[in-house]
Amino acid sequence: MKYTEKPLSKNLSEKRKTTAGSIGALGEEAAVKTLRKYGYRIVERNFKTKMGEIDIIAKDGEYTCFVEVKLRKRNDFGTPADAIDHAKRRRIINTATLYAKMKNIYDTPMRFDAVLINADTVDGRLENVSIEVVKDAFRL
């Protein structure tokens, strides 16, 4: 699924310096907005353990989805999808397994999705935002 709009540039319209954290938070907000448009129900955000973090946990129909959000301002060092490497996938899987044990959700199918965001940086603003939701981005 591909969804394109400019949700991030609205939030950065005033002249202020953007940091990686603020850009990441805006990316997660855009991801939540997009997932909701596709019918996902957000269950939890930023679930953290010593093993790792899951950006968004959501329900999509019968599936419990563990969603990784990746935003890239430039693709000089790879695309957003490239940033979800083997080590990152392993941490997400281990964290999701722990989450499932903690919440006793063995009776529901699980899926690992990704929200990939590309945007240009112009004068401290994000413009030309493109968002892609990838269902079943990787597997156990």
PDB file of C-alpha atoms in Angstrom:
ATOM      1  CA  MET A   1       0.000   0.000   0.000  1.00  0.00           C
ATOM      2  CA  LYS A   2       1.290   3.424  -0.772  1.00  0.00           C
ATOM      3  CA  TYR A   3      -0.092   6.582   0.740  1.00  0.00           C
ATOM      4  CA  THR A   4       1.285  10.006  -0.121  1.00  0.00           C
ATOM      5  CA  GLU A   5       0.511  13.350   1.453  1.00  0.00           C
ATOM      6  CA  LYS A   6       2.283  16.075   3.420  1.00  0.00           C
ATOM      7  CA  PRO A   7       1.415  15.329   7.060  1.00  0.00           C
ATOM      8  CA  LEU A   8       4.835  16.218   8.448  1.00  0.00           C
ATOM      9  CA  SER A   9       5.408  19.573   6.786  1.00  0.00           C
ATOM     10  CA  LYS A  10       2.337  21.014   8.559  1.00  0.00           C
ATOM     11  CA  ASN A  11       3.874  20.218  11.930  1.00  0.00           C
ATOM     12  CA  LEU A  12       7.180  21.850  11.025  1.00  0.00           C
ATOM     13  CA  SER A  13       5.863  24.959   9.311  1.00  0.00           C
ATOM     14  CA  GLU A  14       7.381  27.357  11.810  1.00  0.00           C
ATOM     15  CA  LYS A  15      11.084  28.132  11.491  1.00  0.00           C
ATOM     16  CA  ARG A  16      12.766  25.944  14.097  1.00  0.00           C
ATOM     17  CA  LYS A  17      15.626  23.517  14.085  1.00  0.00           C
ATOM     18  CA  THR A  18      14.544  19.930  13.735  1.00  0.00           C
ATOM     19  CA  THR A  19      16.301  17.185  15.658  1.00  0.00           C
ATOM     20  CA  ALA A  20      16.371  13.475  14.966  1.00  0.00           C
ATOM     21  CA  GLY A  21      14.030  12.960  17.929  1.00  0.00           C
ATOM     22  CA  SER A  22      11.493  15.532  16.785  1.00  0.00           C
ATOM     23  CA  ILE A  23      11.574  14.212  13.238  1.00  0.00           C
ATOM     24  CA  GLY A  24      11.193  10.652  14.517  1.00  0.00           C
ATOM     25  CA  ALA A  25       8.205  11.644  16.654  1.00  0.00           C
ATOM     26  CA  LEU A  26       6.582  13.363  13.671  1.00  0.00           C
ATOM     27  CA  GLY A  27       7.236  10.251  11.605  1.00  0.00           C
ATOM     28  CA  GLU A  28       5.507   8.084  14.200  1.00  0.00           C
ATOM     29  CA  GLU A  29       2.534  10.461  14.304  1.00  0.00           C
ATOM     30  CA  ALA A  30       2.251  10.289  10.512  1.00  0.00           C
ATOM     31  CA  ALA A  31       2.525   6.492  10.686  1.00  0.00           C
ATOM     32  CA  VAL A  32      -0.290   6.272  13.259  1.00  0.00           C
ATOM     33  CA  LYS A  33      -2.482   8.547  11.139  1.00  0.00           C
ATOM     34  CA  THR A  34      -1.820   6.446   8.054  1.00  0.00           C
ATOM     35  CA  LEU A  35      -2.389   3.123   9.818  1.00  0.00           C
ATOM     36  CA  ARG A  36      -5.714   4.369  11.134  1.00  0.00           C
ATOM     37  CA  LYS A  37      -6.738   5.369   7.598  1.00  0.00           C
ATOM     38  CA  TYR A  38      -6.071   1.753   6.577  1.00  0.00           C
ATOM     39  CA  GLY A  39      -8.255   0.450   9.407  1.00  0.00           C
ATOM     40  CA  TYR A  40      -5.608  -0.474  11.971  1.00  0.00           C
ATOM     41  CA  ARG A  41      -6.526   0.000  15.632  1.00  0.00           C
ATOM     42  CA  ILE A  42      -3.565   1.279  17.649  1.00  0.00           C
ATOM     43  CA  VAL A  43      -3.051  -0.757  20.830  1.00  0.00           C
ATOM     44  CA  GLU A  44       0.237   0.573  22.150  1.00  0.00           C
ATOM     45  CA  ARG A  45       3.111   2.839  21.147  1.00  0.00           C
ATOM     46  CA  ASN A  46       6.814   2.737  21.972  1.00  0.00           C
ATOM     47  CA  PHE A  47       6.811  -0.565  23.854  1.00  0.00           C
ATOM     48  CA  LYS A  48      10.326  -0.780  25.337  1.00  0.00           C
ATOM     49  CA  THR A  49      12.285  -3.544  27.013  1.00  0.00           C
ATOM     50  CA  LYS A  50      15.974  -4.225  27.538  1.00  0.00           C
ATOM     51  CA  MET A  51      15.818  -6.284  24.321  1.00  0.00           C
ATOM     52  CA  GLY A  52      14.501  -3.509  22.128  1.00  0.00           C
ATOM     53  CA  GLU A  53      11.570  -1.326  21.203  1.00  0.00           C
ATOM     54  CA  ILE A  54       8.492  -1.731  19.058  1.00  0.00           C
ATOM     55  CA  ASP A  55       7.280   1.571  17.627  1.00  0.00           C
ATOM     56  CA  ILE A  56       3.601   0.670  17.234  1.00  0.00           C
ATOM     57  CA  ILE A  57       1.516  -2.338  18.224  1.00  0.00           C
ATOM     58  CA  ALA A  58      -1.812  -2.451  16.416  1.00  0.00           C
ATOM     59  CA  LYS A  59      -4.683  -4.703  15.430  1.00  0.00           C
ATOM     60  CA  ASP A  60      -5.486  -5.211  11.758  1.00  0.00           C
ATOM     61  CA  GLY A  61      -8.496  -7.466  11.601  1.00  0.00           C
ATOM     62  CA  GLU A  62      -7.559 -10.639  13.477  1.00  0.00           C
ATOM     63  CA  TYR A  63      -3.815  -9.849  13.397  1.00  0.00           C
ATOM     64  CA  THR A  64      -1.726  -8.310  16.152  1.00  0.00           C
ATOM     65  CA  CYS A  65       0.781  -6.221  14.191  1.00  0.00           C
ATOM     66  CA  PHE A  66       4.187  -5.139  15.402  1.00  0.00           C
ATOM     67  CA  VAL A  67       5.010  -2.084  13.309  1.00  0.00           C
ATOM     68  CA  GLU A  68       8.455  -0.603  12.715  1.00  0.00           C
ATOM     69  CA  VAL A  69       8.503   3.014  11.532  1.00  0.00           C
ATOM     70  CA  LYS A  70      11.469   4.248   9.487  1.00  0.00           C
ATOM     71  CA  LEU A  71      11.821   7.782   8.186  1.00  0.00           C
ATOM     72  CA  ARG A  72      14.579   8.972   5.886  1.00  0.00           C
ATOM     73  CA  LYS A  73      15.170  12.568   4.894  1.00  0.00           C
ATOM     74  CA  ARG A  74      17.649  11.442   2.284  1.00  0.00           C
ATOM     75  CA  ASN A  75      18.546   8.071   0.851  1.00  0.00           C
ATOM     76  CA  ASP A  76      22.308   8.693   0.770  1.00  0.00           C
ATOM     77  CA  PHE A  77      22.807   5.932   3.319  1.00  0.00           C
ATOM     78  CA  GLY A  78      20.010   3.680   2.125  1.00  0.00           C
ATOM     79  CA  THR A  79      16.247   3.665   2.002  1.00  0.00           C
ATOM     80  CA  PRO A  80      13.990   3.373   5.043  1.00  0.00           C
ATOM     81  CA  ALA A  81      13.585  -0.346   4.252  1.00  0.00           C
ATOM     82  CA  ASP A  82      17.375  -0.810   4.226  1.00  0.00           C
ATOM     83  CA  ALA A  83      17.483   0.411   7.840  1.00  0.00           C
ATOM     84  CA  ILE A  84      15.450  -2.609   8.975  1.00  0.00           C
ATOM     85  CA  ASP A  85      18.400  -4.974   8.775  1.00  0.00           C
ATOM     86  CA  HIS A  86      18.746  -8.506  10.157  1.00  0.00           C
ATOM     87  CA  ALA A  87      19.833  -7.332  13.629  1.00  0.00           C
ATOM     88  CA  LYS A  88      16.909  -4.875  13.845  1.00  0.00           C
ATOM     89  CA  ARG A  89      14.443  -7.546  12.747  1.00  0.00           C
ATOM     90  CA  ARG A  90      15.831  -9.961  15.354  1.00  0.00           C
ATOM     91  CA  ARG A  91      15.413  -7.352  18.146  1.00  0.00           C
ATOM     92  CA  ILE A  92      11.840  -6.629  17.036  1.00  0.00           C
ATOM     93  CA  ILE A  93      10.979 -10.345  16.909  1.00  0.00           C
ATOM     94  CA  ASN A  94      12.455 -10.964  20.374  1.00  0.00           C
ATOM     95  CA  THR A  95      10.633  -7.951  21.816  1.00  0.00           C
ATOM     96  CA  ALA A  96       7.365  -9.020  20.167  1.00  0.00           C
ATOM     97  CA  THR A  97       7.751 -12.519  21.604  1.00  0.00           C
ATOM     98  CA  LEU A  98       8.180 -11.045  25.085  1.00  0.00           C
ATOM     99  CA  TYR A  99       5.156  -8.773  24.537  1.00  0.00           C
ATOM    100  CA  ALA A 100       3.039 -11.774  23.493  1.00  0.00           C
ATOM    101  CA  LYS A 101       4.076 -13.653  26.640  1.00  0.00           C
ATOM    102  CA  MET A 102       3.358 -10.661  28.878  1.00  0.00           C
ATOM    103  CA  LYS A 103      -0.087 -10.064  27.323  1.00  0.00           C
ATOM    104  CA  ASN A 104      -1.009 -13.757  26.815  1.00  0.00           C
ATOM    105  CA  ILE A 105      -1.919 -13.236  23.156  1.00  0.00           C
ATOM    106  CA  TYR A 106      -1.079 -16.669  21.808  1.00  0.00           C
ATOM    107  CA  ASP A 107      -4.545 -17.127  20.335  1.00  0.00           C
ATOM    108  CA  THR A 108      -4.163 -14.405  17.708  1.00  0.00           C
ATOM    109  CA  PRO A 109      -2.057 -14.447  14.552  1.00  0.00           C
ATOM    110  CA  MET A 110       0.843 -11.991  14.574  1.00  0.00           C
ATOM    111  CA  ARG A 111       2.468 -10.041  11.792  1.00  0.00           C
ATOM    112  CA  PHE A 112       5.442  -7.716  11.400  1.00  0.00           C
ATOM    113  CA  ASP A 113       4.623  -4.622   9.342  1.00  0.00           C
ATOM    114  CA  ALA A 114       6.646  -1.540   8.449  1.00  0.00           C
ATOM    115  CA  VAL A 115       5.784   2.070   7.708  1.00  0.00           C
ATOM    116  CA  LEU A 116       8.416   3.546   5.407  1.00  0.00           C
ATOM    117  CA  ILE A 117       8.553   7.314   5.130  1.00  0.00           C
ATOM    118  CA  ASN A 118      10.610   9.418   2.730  1.00  0.00           C
ATOM    119  CA  ALA A 119      10.702  13.197   2.969  1.00  0.00           C
ATOM    120  CA  ASP A 120      12.870  16.090   1.809  1.00  0.00           C
ATOM    121  CA  THR A 121      14.369  18.525   4.297  1.00  0.00           C
ATOM    122  CA  VAL A 122      13.985  22.143   3.215  1.00  0.00           C
ATOM    123  CA  ASP A 123      14.819  24.996   5.616  1.00  0.00           C
ATOM    124  CA  GLY A 124      14.122  22.863   8.694  1.00  0.00           C
ATOM    125  CA  ARG A 125      10.841  21.497   7.311  1.00  0.00           C
ATOM    126  CA  LEU A 126       9.906  18.133   5.895  1.00  0.00           C
ATOM    127  CA  GLU A 127       8.298  18.321   2.479  1.00  0.00           C
ATOM    128  CA  ASN A 128       7.346  15.924  -0.310  1.00  0.00           C
ATOM    129  CA  VAL A 129       6.397  13.246   2.188  1.00  0.00           C
ATOM    130  CA  SER A 130       5.749   9.752   0.880  1.00  0.00           C
ATOM    131  CA  ILE A 131       4.446   7.002   3.183  1.00  0.00           C
ATOM    132  CA  GLU A 132       4.317   3.310   2.362  1.00  0.00           C
ATOM    133  CA  VAL A 133       2.729   0.666   4.601  1.00  0.00           C
ATOM    134  CA  VAL A 134       4.271  -2.764   4.082  1.00  0.00           C
ATOM    135  CA  LYS A 135       2.202  -5.596   5.505  1.00  0.00           C
ATOM    136  CA  ASP A 136       4.137  -8.715   6.479  1.00  0.00           C
ATOM    137  CA  ALA A 137       7.431  -6.870   5.946  1.00  0.00           C
ATOM    138  CA  PHE A 138       9.399  -9.723   7.533  1.00  0.00           C
ATOM    139  CA  ARG A 139       8.774 -13.019   9.291  1.00  0.00           C
ATOM    140  CA  LEU A 140      10.016 -15.043  12.220  1.00  0.00           C
TER     141      LEU A 140
END
